[in-house]
């Protein structure tokens, strides 16, 4: 039922670590971008921040396509 993680080859571990690192980096970028941008209200900024933190990949993608153009750089 559960996968045996000791059976992974070093190449497979590298692929997993790169994928996890890429997802983490993308989410971290979206959180930092929300932090830098100015939105119409602080509630909107707070909402985008919460979405990016609590729904990491999907929240970051949603922010990239919908929220980023709503804010402006300060």
Short mmCIF file of C-alpha atoms in Angstrom, two decimals:
data_model
loop_
_atom_site.label_atom_id
_atom_site.label_comp_id
_atom_site.label_asym_id
_atom_site.label_seq_id
_atom_site.Cartn_x
_atom_site.Cartn_y
_atom_site.Cartn_z
CA UNK A 1 0.00 0.00 0.00
CA UNK A 2 2.79 2.46 0.89
CA UNK A 3 5.74 3.13 -1.40
CA UNK A 4 9.17 2.04 -0.26
CA UNK A 5 11.20 5.24 -0.37
CA UNK A 6 14.47 3.36 0.09
CA UNK A 7 13.95 1.87 -3.37
CA UNK A 8 14.40 5.25 -5.06
CA UNK A 9 17.59 5.69 -7.05
CA UNK A 10 19.75 8.80 -6.59
CA UNK A 11 18.46 10.13 -9.91
CA UNK A 12 14.87 9.74 -8.77
CA UNK A 13 15.71 11.49 -5.47
CA UNK A 14 17.26 14.35 -7.44
CA UNK A 15 14.13 14.69 -9.58
CA UNK A 16 11.89 14.71 -6.48
CA UNK A 17 14.07 17.31 -4.73
CA UNK A 18 14.18 19.54 -7.82
CA UNK A 19 10.38 19.33 -8.21
CA UNK A 20 9.79 20.14 -4.53
CA UNK A 21 12.33 22.97 -4.69
CA UNK A 22 10.69 24.42 -7.79
CA UNK A 23 7.24 24.34 -6.16
CA UNK A 24 8.59 25.93 -2.98
CA UNK A 25 10.43 28.63 -4.97
CA UNK A 26 7.34 29.48 -7.01
CA UNK A 27 5.19 29.77 -3.89
CA UNK A 28 7.83 31.85 -2.10
CA UNK A 29 8.10 34.17 -5.12
CA UNK A 30 4.33 34.73 -5.15
CA UNK A 31 4.29 35.53 -1.42
CA UNK A 32 7.14 38.02 -1.82
CA UNK A 33 5.49 39.59 -4.86
CA UNK A 34 2.25 40.11 -2.91
CA UNK A 35 4.29 41.69 -0.13
CA UNK A 36 5.93 44.17 -2.54
CA UNK A 37 2.80 45.22 -4.41
CA UNK A 38 0.26 47.86 -3.45
CA UNK A 39 -3.41 46.82 -3.69
CA UNK A 40 -6.58 48.89 -3.44
CA UNK A 41 -7.14 47.74 0.13
CA UNK A 42 -5.13 46.03 2.81
CA UNK A 43 -7.84 43.36 2.99
CA UNK A 44 -7.20 42.40 -0.63
CA UNK A 45 -3.47 42.19 0.00
CA UNK A 46 -4.10 40.07 3.09
CA UNK A 47 -6.42 37.77 1.16
CA UNK A 48 -3.86 37.19 -1.62
CA UNK A 49 -1.19 36.54 0.99
CA UNK A 50 -3.38 33.96 2.74
CA UNK A 51 -4.28 32.25 -0.52
CA UNK A 52 -0.61 31.97 -1.50
CA UNK A 53 0.38 30.63 1.92
CA UNK A 54 -2.43 28.15 2.60
CA UNK A 55 -2.91 26.84 -0.96
CA UNK A 56 0.72 26.89 -2.14
CA UNK A 57 0.84 25.90 -5.82
CA UNK A 58 -2.77 26.59 -6.81
CA UNK A 59 -2.75 29.86 -4.88
CA UNK A 60 0.47 30.97 -6.55
CA UNK A 61 -0.92 30.15 -10.00
CA UNK A 62 -4.16 31.98 -9.25
CA UNK A 63 -2.23 35.01 -8.03
CA UNK A 64 -0.02 34.94 -11.13
CA UNK A 65 -2.97 34.96 -13.53
CA UNK A 66 -5.54 37.03 -11.59
CA UNK A 67 -4.05 38.92 -8.66
CA UNK A 68 -0.74 40.19 -9.98
CA UNK A 69 -2.30 42.63 -12.45
CA UNK A 70 -4.60 44.00 -9.73
CA UNK A 71 -1.65 45.30 -7.70
CA UNK A 72 0.98 47.84 -8.64
CA UNK A 73 4.58 48.13 -7.55
CA UNK A 74 5.13 50.69 -4.82
#
